Every structure is written in structure tokens, then in C-alpha cells.
Amino acid sequence: MGSLEIALIFIGILAALTGVIVITVGATGAGDPVAGIGLVALAWIWAVAGIIAWWRRPTNGIGPLLLIGAVSVFLVSTGYVGAPGLFWVNAVFATTPLGVAIHLLMAFPSGRVRGRLAVLAVVLGYVTCIVFDTARALTEGTAAFELLSFLQSVLGLTSMALAAIVLARRLRAADAAHRRVLLPLFTYGLLAVVCLPLLPNLLFPMGVGFDVVVSLQGLLLAGLPIAFLLGVLRGGFTRTTPLEALSEWLAIRGASRPAVAQALATTVGDDTLRVAYWDASRGQYIDERGERAPVDPDAADPDRAWLQVRVDDELVGGIEYDARMIAEPWPVRRAAEVLAIALDRERLTTQLLVSNEALTRSRVRIVDAADRERSRIARDLHDGLQMQLVLLGIEAQTIADAAAESATTGDIEKLRRGIDLAAADLRRLVHDVLPAALLERGLVAATEDLVDRLSVPATLVAQVDETAITTSTAHTAYFIIAEALSNTVKHADASHVRVTLGQRDGRIAIAIEDDGVGGARIGAGVGLRGLADRVDALQGTIAIRSEPLRGTNIEVELPCAS
């Protein structure tokens, strides 16, 4: 049993004792014991409904409002105990239950009054009940009494009209599931509020007795808390749990990713609650599967609210919940604070899963690329250079077998040219695997050689200290430039290319920019995907801007000491 349950039990005992005192005093005094018993029974109905509603949803205001209604009925009952000093209490609060009823209608289901019209309806309701009842009690028997009574009726009708407008708007804006709950509740509540003050004016001229009219008013008033309690219990508004239970659950069981959202939804009583985790590397919110979360923190939806969750000022996630069910953000914020560490842990877990999946895919692609490259080299050696060497060997053997006098200068020259071609092919293969310029003269010279051999006009700007760049970084940078330039020549239809090499803060910066057709993106082919894999292998970064018809700009940063 938690602190809330203890408090509610105390409230229940207090309500029971108050009712017993009122009945006892009314029975022994000069009051009306029957009316007193009826009002006490009515107050108990309100109190029981309020206690159950408050226990069902501790952070919701409907339960406390029902208990306030019970207090207002108790105050009305003081006029029937026969104590002279309590006459003024009854006079001031005689119609207060009507004001509480309007307040309940405007606050359901979140417990908070939202909107200017709703606030105005509630304020006018309380002013009509308390202020004008007090003024009428003070002016009874004077000419002002009738005027105040007329003004009270006008303000009361105005308050009811505003309430009807607000309820109609809410019903029109509600979805089908909520409309099924709200329509009967709002209809009964509004009819009860309208009929309670009008019943005497309608039935007395028809000869209906006073006791019958009062009984009908009591039944209407008793139905209000029951209707609101049924709305809380049967309207799909799940029971909330205290934060202590959430803390114990977290300490005993831990929290998996789906369970975090489920625990928060159970704690605040919102089945539509969604948890999103912040992925700083991608700059977006992701769900428990690592995919982009279907949330929009900037959406102007009055029925949905958004709350950021931070750990030590670091954004770890966000919570989207139903603002119609939860009026104030503090219950969600308090529950999120309890689960903030779990949210952060699950955010990191989600990012790790995504990184592992990306790493696995990257490794597969690297292996595939290496296999394709080995296959290409083997094919070139087998079909090209090997065949050339075989033919040259046959030709050389033919010349050797021929008589010395039959050997011609042309045959020997043809053999020499064949050997030169084979050597050139061998140099090309070696260059494709690892360029000699890169080995002998470094990254800048090798890049300059690439730019010079391009079929597209190109510019190279290089300001780097090659002594600070490791061999693996230099090789990776070279092949990135080579792949990017190859893609430019094949696909960009560019008239000019610019290659920039820079160095800052222990990192080498590479930029390849062209004025081609654009539209390039990672994933559209193996070329750019291969670039990204090479960059990932050295824990570098790559950014590609390639708008259609506006060229392509590839920017890569690699650590110099990888």
C-alpha cells in the first residue's frame, strides 16, 4: 500500500465521519433529517466516485474534482441540520455543485481546463453559484434581490451555452473511439446541468410537489459523479501506477527497449505513448529497431504533446503522449526522469545495434569488393598478359627454330614490340593495384598524376604535410580520389573537376567537386558505396552534396595517423 492509497483511505474515513456528524446533528436538532440524510448520501456518492477515480489515475484531476463536488454537497447539507450559525454556509454554497459539474465537463478527461471558452465557462459558473448566491443572501427581502436573481439566471445560461459550444467542438474533433465515450457523458452532464435549475420552474406550475422536485434534482446530481466515474473506468483510460512501482520494476527487472515504452505508458496511463531515442550521429530520432521514428517534435497538434528527455543536459530521447489524457507534462517528466538512465542505455544499445548492422554490411561489401578486384586482376593476367606472353614464347621459339639466314629484322622487331606491350600491360596492372608514383613520390604526386591523365579538364590544389600522413591513410586517400574521379568521368558529364587536399587538426581533408549533372548518392551504385566503406574503415567522415543539374561535391576527412 502506497502513500496515495493511505491518503485516499483517510479521505474516505473523513467523508464517512462528516456524514455521520451531519446526520446526527440534523436528527437531534430542529433541522430536516430526511433532507440531511439524502444530501449526505449524495455527498458519499460523490466522495466514493472521487476516491476511485483518483486511485485509478493519480495524476489526473478528475478524482480531486469529484471530491470537491462531495465537499460542496456537504456544505449544502449544513442548511438542514437546524444550526443557526450554518445558515450562511448553506446560502453561500447552495448551488456550488452546479459550478463543480460545469468544471468537470470542461476538464474531462485530462482533469485540466483547456481553452479560453472553457475557462470562461468555468469562471462564470463559479461566479454565478458562489458570488451571486452570497449577494442574494445579503439582499434577501430587498428590491435588489430580484435583479440579482435575474442576472444570476442570465450568467448561468451563458455559462451553460459556452460549455455546450466547447463540448460540441471537442466531440467534432475527437476520433471515433473517444467520441463513443464522450458523447453519452457530455450529453448527460449538460442535460443535468441545464435541468437542475430549471426543474422547479417547470414542475411547480404543473402542480408537482416540492419533495418530488427535490428528489428528481438529487437523482440528476447523483448521476453526475457516477457518469464521470464510468467514463474513467470504461472509457479506455487505463489505470496509472505510482512512480514507486516504476522504480521497483526498474531495479528488479531492468528495462528492454519495448518495455521502457510500456512501463512509461502504464505509469502515466496512456496506451498511445511513444518513446523515441536520439541518434546524434544521424541527427534524428529512431525507434527501438533503429529505424527513423514516426514522430515530429515540431508538429502543431494540440492533441499530442512532446517531451524531451535529457541526462546531464545531453539529449537521449523524447516522449510523445496524448495531451487530452495528460493535461500537464510533469507526470510524464517525472516518470521519464526515473527511466532516463534506462532510456539512455537503450539509446546506446539501439545505436550499437545499428552500427553493428552497418559494420557487418560494410565488411561484406569490402570482402565482395576485394573478391571482385582479385577476380579482375586474375582475369586480366589470364586473358591478357598471360596470353601475350604465351604467343611471344611461341613466336620466339619459331624464330629460334628457323635458320639463321631466314630470320628477318621485321620478325625480331615484331617480337620486341610484343614484349614492350606485355611489359606495358604488366605496368598497368601493377599501377592499378598500387601506383608506383604513390610508393615513390607520395600522395600529392600520385594525385597530380591522376589529374593529369583525366580526359576532363581538372585542377588540383594541395597543401598537406605528407610526413604526418601514415601509409594506410595515404593509400586510402589516393584510392578515394581515384574512385571519385572515375565516377566523374563515367557518369557526371562534367566540363571541369577540382580536387583539393588540405590538412587541419590532425586530419586530412579531401574535396572533389565537379559541374556535372549531379544526382549522385550513396547506395545508388557500388562506386560511392565503396568510397563510404573505405572511409568507414579508417573512422573518417564523408559528405556528398549532389543536387540534380548542380554538380557533385564530395568531402572526406580522414585521420592522418590512422
XYZ file of C-alpha atoms in Angstrom:
562
model
C 0.000 0.000 0.000
C 1.499 3.302 -1.087
C 1.115 6.832 0.195
C -1.713 7.550 -2.252
C -3.799 4.604 -1.034
C -3.280 5.668 2.603
C -4.350 9.237 1.783
C -7.452 8.035 -0.064
C -8.435 5.785 2.850
C -8.078 8.767 5.178
C -10.277 10.866 2.872
C -12.885 8.098 2.827
C -12.918 7.884 6.637
C -13.170 11.675 6.888
C -16.125 11.731 4.468
C -17.876 8.977 6.438
C -17.374 10.785 9.762
C -18.560 14.088 8.301
C -21.718 12.458 7.002
C -22.405 10.781 10.341
C -21.949 14.094 12.158
C -24.347 15.890 9.790
C -26.990 13.174 10.147
C -26.611 13.067 13.934
C -26.829 16.823 14.373
C -29.787 17.037 11.988
C -31.663 14.264 13.804
C -31.208 15.835 17.251
C -31.788 19.454 16.201
C -34.521 21.427 14.586
C -33.475 20.639 11.051
C -34.856 18.376 8.347
C -33.291 14.957 8.984
C -34.721 13.369 5.819
C -33.228 16.047 3.578
C -29.989 15.870 5.530
C -29.740 12.105 5.048
C -30.442 12.489 1.339
C -27.737 15.118 0.905
C -25.214 13.092 2.922
C -25.923 10.044 0.771
C -25.423 12.236 -2.282
C -22.119 13.543 -0.892
C -20.969 9.994 -0.182
C -21.678 9.040 -3.807
C -19.505 11.921 -4.965
C -16.798 11.013 -2.462
C -16.685 7.325 -3.428
C -16.553 8.222 -7.124
C -13.749 10.711 -6.462
C -11.710 8.229 -4.418
C -11.996 5.518 -7.076
C -11.192 7.934 -9.920
C -8.187 9.347 -8.043
C -6.900 5.842 -7.296
C -7.408 4.857 -10.925
C -5.469 7.826 -12.315
C -3.435 9.531 -9.571
C -2.016 12.257 -11.833
C -5.425 13.158 -13.295
C -7.575 15.946 -11.870
C -10.988 14.280 -12.285
C -10.752 12.445 -8.947
C -9.923 15.581 -6.921
C -12.706 17.486 -8.707
C -15.236 14.814 -7.743
C -14.084 15.107 -4.131
C -14.536 18.884 -4.343
C -18.071 18.168 -5.516
C -18.562 15.970 -2.442
C -17.388 18.843 -0.227
C -19.816 21.223 -1.951
C -22.716 18.827 -1.276
C -21.654 18.543 2.364
C -21.713 22.350 2.571
C -25.227 22.380 1.125
C -26.335 19.810 3.723
C -25.389 22.174 6.571
C -28.589 24.118 5.882
C -30.700 21.156 7.017
C -29.096 20.419 10.397
C -31.020 23.171 12.151
C -27.937 25.044 13.404
C -28.485 28.834 13.055
C -24.812 29.576 12.519
C -24.663 27.328 9.458
C -27.401 29.139 7.554
C -24.900 31.381 5.814
C -22.768 28.429 4.750
C -25.770 26.911 3.020
C -26.758 30.231 1.499
C -23.305 30.867 0.000
C -22.736 27.340 -1.362
C -26.314 26.330 -2.207
C -25.709 25.944 -5.964
C -21.961 25.234 -5.913
C -22.429 21.611 -7.141
C -23.612 23.097 -10.440
C -20.337 25.019 -10.793
C -18.384 21.862 -9.992
C -20.413 19.956 -12.609
C -19.529 22.534 -15.295
C -15.893 22.362 -14.188
C -15.924 18.566 -14.552
C -17.429 18.770 -18.025
C -14.779 21.245 -19.146
C -11.903 19.299 -17.550
C -12.755 15.765 -18.688
C -10.806 13.597 -19.478
C -7.437 15.166 -18.629
C -8.569 16.938 -15.457
C -7.386 20.304 -16.743
C -9.478 23.045 -18.330
C -8.069 23.835 -21.772
C -9.097 26.712 -23.995
C -10.328 30.216 -23.329
C -14.008 29.420 -23.822
C -13.776 26.509 -21.396
C -12.013 28.642 -18.783
C -14.633 31.390 -19.231
C -17.464 28.857 -18.818
C -15.936 27.541 -15.569
C -15.288 31.018 -14.153
C -18.822 32.182 -14.978
C -20.190 29.006 -13.419
C -18.454 29.587 -10.087
C -19.255 33.310 -10.118
C -22.912 32.515 -10.800
C -23.057 29.987 -7.975
C -20.936 31.470 -5.173
C -20.832 35.231 -5.782
C -24.483 35.660 -6.707
C -25.723 33.250 -4.007
C -23.821 35.334 -1.465
C -25.213 38.590 -2.887
C -28.775 37.226 -2.917
C -28.450 36.070 0.689
C -27.324 39.547 1.707
C -30.113 41.327 -0.220
C -32.998 38.975 0.501
C -36.204 40.955 1.040
C -34.946 43.998 -0.877
C -35.542 45.297 -4.395
C -32.036 44.221 -5.453
C -32.848 40.560 -4.762
C -34.988 40.172 -7.894
C -32.399 41.918 -10.086
C -29.613 39.696 -8.748
C -31.756 36.627 -9.339
C -32.334 37.680 -12.953
C -28.632 38.364 -13.530
C -27.746 35.032 -11.934
C -30.055 33.253 -14.368
C -28.562 35.093 -17.356
C -24.987 34.309 -16.323
C -25.898 30.712 -15.589
C -27.426 30.286 -19.040
C -24.371 31.963 -20.598
C -22.047 29.593 -18.798
C -24.091 26.592 -19.948
C -24.153 27.857 -23.541
C -20.375 28.283 -23.563
C -19.987 24.796 -22.104
C -22.252 23.381 -24.821
C -20.162 25.069 -27.539
C -16.913 23.718 -26.082
C -18.317 20.195 -25.770
C -19.636 20.246 -29.337
C -16.208 21.284 -30.643
C -14.485 18.541 -28.683
C -16.899 15.920 -29.938
C -16.375 17.035 -33.516
C -12.568 16.943 -33.135
C -12.459 13.599 -31.288
C -11.753 10.321 -33.048
C -14.392 7.583 -33.193
C -13.093 5.694 -30.148
C -13.102 8.749 -27.885
C -16.397 10.014 -29.301
C -18.147 6.833 -28.167
C -17.072 7.609 -24.602
C -17.509 11.375 -24.621
C -20.893 11.643 -26.345
C -23.072 9.943 -23.667
C -21.096 11.533 -20.832
C -21.253 15.062 -22.234
C -24.908 14.657 -23.187
C -25.961 13.544 -19.723
C -23.741 16.087 -17.981
C -25.040 19.006 -20.000
C -28.679 17.923 -19.606
C -28.198 17.535 -15.852
C -26.620 20.970 -15.517
C -29.449 22.551 -17.522
C -32.278 20.646 -15.837
C -31.159 21.069 -12.224
C -32.012 24.811 -12.011
C -34.966 24.595 -14.446
C -36.872 21.712 -12.854
C -38.574 23.864 -10.165
C -39.647 26.449 -12.760
C -41.064 23.715 -14.986
C -42.678 21.357 -12.473
C -44.024 23.675 -9.761
C -46.524 25.352 -12.142
C -47.683 21.853 -13.102
C -48.579 21.100 -9.503
C -45.703 18.727 -8.802
C -44.846 18.619 -5.106
C -41.686 20.038 -3.573
C -40.414 16.668 -2.371
C -40.734 15.162 -5.851
C -38.833 18.039 -7.452
C -36.059 17.833 -4.863
C -35.829 14.052 -5.318
C -35.509 14.443 -9.082
C -32.781 17.044 -8.605
C -30.982 14.682 -6.219
C -31.121 11.840 -8.728
C -29.740 14.036 -11.503
C -26.987 15.279 -9.202
C -26.161 11.742 -8.064
C -25.855 10.578 -11.656
C -23.107 13.094 -12.429
C -20.262 11.505 -10.400
C -21.370 8.048 -11.500
C -21.269 9.120 -15.148
C -17.802 10.626 -14.791
C -16.537 7.586 -12.887
C -17.836 5.284 -15.633
C -16.092 7.497 -18.150
C -12.812 6.994 -16.296
C -13.301 3.257 -15.714
C -14.834 2.189 -19.030
C -13.591 4.840 -21.388
C -10.300 3.220 -22.305
C -8.390 5.391 -19.847
C -6.025 2.830 -18.353
C -5.031 2.926 -14.724
C -1.818 4.739 -13.923
C 0.774 3.417 -11.485
C 2.794 5.356 -8.917
C 6.436 6.189 -9.528
C 7.474 3.960 -6.635
C 6.223 0.932 -8.560
C 8.100 2.105 -11.628
C 11.323 2.447 -9.647
C 10.928 -1.009 -8.116
C 10.200 -2.530 -11.521
C 13.305 -0.888 -12.984
C 15.506 -2.053 -10.098
C 14.283 -5.650 -10.162
C 13.784 -6.355 -13.850
C 15.814 -3.846 -15.790
C 14.295 -2.473 -18.981
C 14.363 -3.736 -22.515
C 13.629 -1.312 -25.315
C 9.939 -2.158 -25.824
C 9.470 -2.481 -22.047
C 10.645 1.099 -21.447
C 7.791 2.485 -23.534
C 5.353 0.021 -21.978
C 6.433 0.973 -18.455
C 6.045 4.680 -19.203
C 2.651 4.134 -20.825
C 1.466 2.157 -17.795
C 2.795 4.726 -15.337
C 1.111 7.727 -16.956
C -1.940 5.806 -18.238
C -1.544 6.466 -21.960
C -1.535 3.471 -24.305
C -0.680 5.728 -27.264
C 2.578 6.928 -25.693
C 5.628 6.525 -27.924
C 9.305 6.659 -26.981
C 11.946 7.799 -29.476
C 15.706 7.652 -28.991
C 18.010 10.426 -30.169
C 20.751 9.391 -32.590
C 23.274 12.220 -32.636
C 25.286 10.683 -35.468
C 22.294 10.831 -37.815
C 20.701 13.879 -36.225
C 17.281 12.241 -35.916
C 15.032 10.263 -33.586
C 14.964 6.482 -34.017
C 12.692 3.763 -32.666
C 13.648 0.593 -30.801
C 14.519 -1.118 -34.105
C 16.987 1.592 -35.062
C 14.747 2.975 -37.803
C 13.578 6.556 -38.164
C 10.894 7.142 -35.513
C 7.484 8.340 -36.798
C 7.470 11.404 -34.535
C 7.519 15.105 -35.319
C 8.517 17.273 -32.329
C 7.648 20.429 -34.272
C 4.132 19.344 -35.265
C 1.416 21.774 -34.167
C -1.034 19.115 -32.986
C -2.900 20.269 -29.858
C -3.902 16.677 -29.058
C -0.321 15.371 -28.976
C 2.444 16.653 -26.718
C 6.223 16.165 -26.916
C 8.722 15.988 -24.063
C 12.498 15.784 -24.451
C 14.464 13.511 -22.094
C 17.977 14.553 -21.086
C 20.732 13.045 -18.964
C 23.232 15.631 -17.714
C 21.989 18.113 -20.326
C 22.555 15.556 -23.084
C 19.552 14.740 -25.240
C 18.862 10.998 -25.066
C 15.318 10.746 -26.382
C 11.804 12.077 -26.449
C 8.297 11.031 -25.436
C 5.137 11.712 -27.422
C 1.886 11.370 -25.490
C -1.820 12.209 -25.656
C -2.366 15.734 -24.322
C -6.089 15.058 -23.988
C -5.400 12.340 -21.416
C -2.467 14.030 -19.671
C -3.011 17.744 -19.263
C 0.254 18.661 -17.533
C 3.689 17.405 -18.622
C 5.028 16.916 -15.087
C 3.733 13.314 -14.622
C 5.425 12.302 -17.860
C 8.562 14.267 -16.958
C 8.808 12.674 -13.509
C 8.334 9.186 -14.931
C 10.895 9.943 -17.649
C 13.391 11.113 -15.019
C 13.065 7.763 -13.260
C 13.656 5.934 -16.539
C 16.174 8.398 -18.004
C 19.161 6.133 -17.413
C 17.284 3.218 -18.949
C 16.358 5.412 -21.912
C 19.994 6.440 -22.354
C 21.125 2.838 -22.117
C 18.593 1.722 -24.682
C 19.518 4.625 -26.933
C 23.141 3.491 -26.863
C 22.053 -0.116 -27.370
C 19.982 0.881 -30.377
C 22.856 2.855 -31.860
C 25.199 -0.073 -31.240
C 22.831 -2.461 -32.992
C 22.571 -0.111 -35.942
C 26.371 0.318 -36.012
C 26.895 -3.436 -35.833
C 24.494 -3.996 -38.693
C 26.185 -1.277 -40.736
C 29.613 -2.712 -39.866
C 28.517 -6.194 -40.908
C 27.175 -4.912 -44.207
C 30.340 -2.856 -44.724
C 32.557 -5.879 -44.109
C 30.533 -7.944 -46.560
C 30.844 -5.224 -49.165
C 34.604 -4.912 -48.564
C 35.030 -8.656 -48.932
C 32.932 -8.627 -52.099
C 34.920 -5.704 -53.467
C 38.211 -7.453 -52.682
C 36.951 -10.624 -54.373
C 35.863 -8.691 -57.435
C 39.211 -6.905 -57.588
C 41.156 -10.160 -57.298
C 38.944 -11.709 -59.958
C 39.552 -8.754 -62.263
C 43.311 -8.921 -61.778
C 43.323 -12.684 -62.327
C 41.179 -12.308 -65.443
C 43.415 -9.565 -66.842
C 46.517 -11.633 -66.163
C 44.984 -14.785 -67.650
C 43.257 -13.342 -70.690
C 45.660 -10.520 -71.424
C 49.218 -10.652 -70.194
C 49.437 -14.456 -69.966
C 48.136 -14.920 -73.493
C 50.537 -12.285 -74.788
C 53.485 -13.981 -73.139
C 52.416 -17.394 -74.471
C 52.198 -16.041 -78.006
C 55.553 -14.287 -77.631
C 57.081 -17.512 -76.417
C 55.744 -19.379 -79.424
C 56.973 -16.656 -81.715
C 60.397 -16.666 -80.088
C 60.602 -20.430 -80.456
C 59.645 -20.123 -84.109
C 62.449 -17.643 -84.700
C 64.923 -19.835 -82.854
C 63.964 -22.880 -84.923
C 64.307 -21.021 -88.167
C 67.601 -20.912 -89.962
C 69.757 -18.003 -89.071
C 69.704 -16.788 -92.636
C 65.910 -16.837 -92.697
C 65.442 -14.646 -89.617
C 64.450 -11.188 -90.679
C 64.765 -7.862 -88.963
C 60.972 -7.433 -89.205
C 60.310 -10.579 -87.192
C 62.684 -9.508 -84.469
C 61.166 -6.003 -84.382
C 57.676 -7.522 -84.091
C 58.831 -9.660 -81.177
C 60.310 -6.612 -79.446
C 57.099 -4.665 -79.830
C 55.144 -7.570 -78.362
C 57.474 -7.694 -75.377
C 57.052 -3.929 -74.917
C 53.264 -4.268 -74.979
C 53.358 -7.088 -72.435
C 55.591 -5.017 -70.175
C 53.222 -2.051 -70.519
C 50.264 -4.225 -69.586
C 52.183 -5.503 -66.591
C 53.000 -1.959 -65.508
C 49.321 -1.027 -65.877
C 48.245 -3.917 -63.693
C 50.823 -3.031 -61.072
C 49.723 0.600 -61.234
C 46.083 -0.359 -60.738
C 46.961 -2.423 -57.700
C 49.390 0.096 -56.212
C 50.672 3.028 -58.310
C 54.417 3.477 -58.422
C 54.040 7.238 -58.063
C 52.287 6.736 -54.739
C 55.062 4.486 -53.485
C 57.966 6.541 -54.798
C 56.806 10.178 -54.633
C 53.847 10.272 -52.226
C 50.153 11.199 -52.207
C 50.333 14.625 -53.829
C 52.428 13.479 -56.762
C 50.256 10.421 -57.327
C 47.127 12.587 -57.213
C 48.714 15.023 -59.665
C 49.402 12.100 -61.987
C 45.732 11.073 -61.731
C 44.539 14.597 -62.508
C 46.928 14.940 -65.464
C 45.659 11.730 -67.043
C 41.983 12.705 -66.797
C 40.021 13.204 -70.009
C 38.211 16.099 -68.318
C 39.903 19.445 -67.510
C 40.884 19.323 -63.853
C 42.524 21.460 -61.167
C 44.495 20.241 -58.152
C 45.053 22.330 -55.014
C 47.175 20.570 -52.375
C 48.513 21.869 -49.064
C 49.473 18.892 -46.916
C 52.433 17.736 -44.881
C 52.942 14.214 -46.181
C 55.372 13.345 -43.401
C 52.451 13.461 -40.927
C 50.292 11.098 -43.012
C 50.597 7.366 -42.463
C 50.914 4.976 -45.372
C 47.459 3.446 -44.879
C 45.823 6.877 -44.839
C 47.726 7.974 -47.939
C 46.720 4.822 -49.808
C 43.087 5.171 -48.750
C 43.040 8.849 -49.726
C 44.519 8.034 -53.135
C 42.004 5.327 -53.938
C 39.142 7.546 -52.755
C 40.266 10.271 -55.151
C 40.779 7.738 -57.938
C 37.316 6.221 -57.452
C 35.644 9.636 -57.262
C 37.380 10.842 -60.438
C 36.478 7.605 -62.199
C 32.818 8.130 -61.279
C 33.014 11.710 -62.510
C 34.380 10.684 -65.895
C 31.870 7.841 -66.301
C 28.664 9.413 -65.034
C 28.890 13.148 -64.307
C 29.248 14.534 -67.870
C 31.288 17.331 -66.281
C 33.280 20.032 -68.047
C 35.646 20.662 -65.127
C 36.794 18.921 -61.949
C 38.510 20.412 -58.921
C 40.440 18.327 -56.397
C 41.513 19.869 -53.086
C 43.809 18.324 -50.468
C 44.092 20.036 -47.097
C 45.156 19.255 -43.563
C 43.895 20.520 -40.204
C 43.666 19.302 -36.611
C 45.407 16.010 -37.357
C 43.066 15.143 -40.221
C 43.428 15.229 -43.968
C 40.580 16.880 -45.835
C 39.744 15.808 -49.388
C 37.265 17.570 -51.668
C 36.321 16.531 -55.223
C 33.945 18.915 -56.956
C 32.554 18.853 -60.497
C 29.983 20.796 -62.508
C 28.224 17.754 -63.921
C 24.662 16.514 -63.898
C 24.602 15.727 -60.140
C 22.108 13.335 -58.607
C 24.753 11.065 -57.088
C 24.010 9.349 -53.783
C 25.417 6.592 -51.648
C 23.641 3.331 -52.331
C 22.830 4.072 -55.954
C 25.875 2.055 -57.071
C 28.993 0.292 -55.878
C 31.273 3.267 -56.569
C 30.125 5.718 -53.913
C 29.302 2.866 -51.550
C 32.899 1.695 -51.952
C 34.090 5.209 -51.078
C 31.986 5.217 -47.923
C 33.305 1.791 -46.917
C 36.910 2.911 -47.319
C 36.195 5.996 -45.203
C 34.422 3.955 -42.520
C 37.354 1.562 -42.352
C 39.572 4.435 -41.121
C 36.823 6.005 -38.956
C 36.651 9.024 -41.206
C 33.691 11.049 -42.417
C 32.180 11.529 -45.850
C 29.599 14.052 -47.048
C 28.097 14.143 -50.528
C 26.106 17.053 -51.951
C 24.788 16.301 -55.392
C 21.669 18.157 -56.427
C 20.352 17.426 -59.920
C 21.947 19.628 -62.604
C 24.116 21.386 -59.986
C 27.159 19.143 -59.902
C 28.563 16.915 -57.191
C 30.704 17.815 -54.193
C 32.341 15.008 -52.192
C 34.059 15.971 -48.934
C 36.055 13.397 -46.982
C 38.030 13.683 -43.766
C 40.482 11.012 -42.631
C 42.714 10.841 -39.554
C 46.324 11.401 -40.551
C 47.580 8.825 -38.036
C 45.098 6.024 -38.649
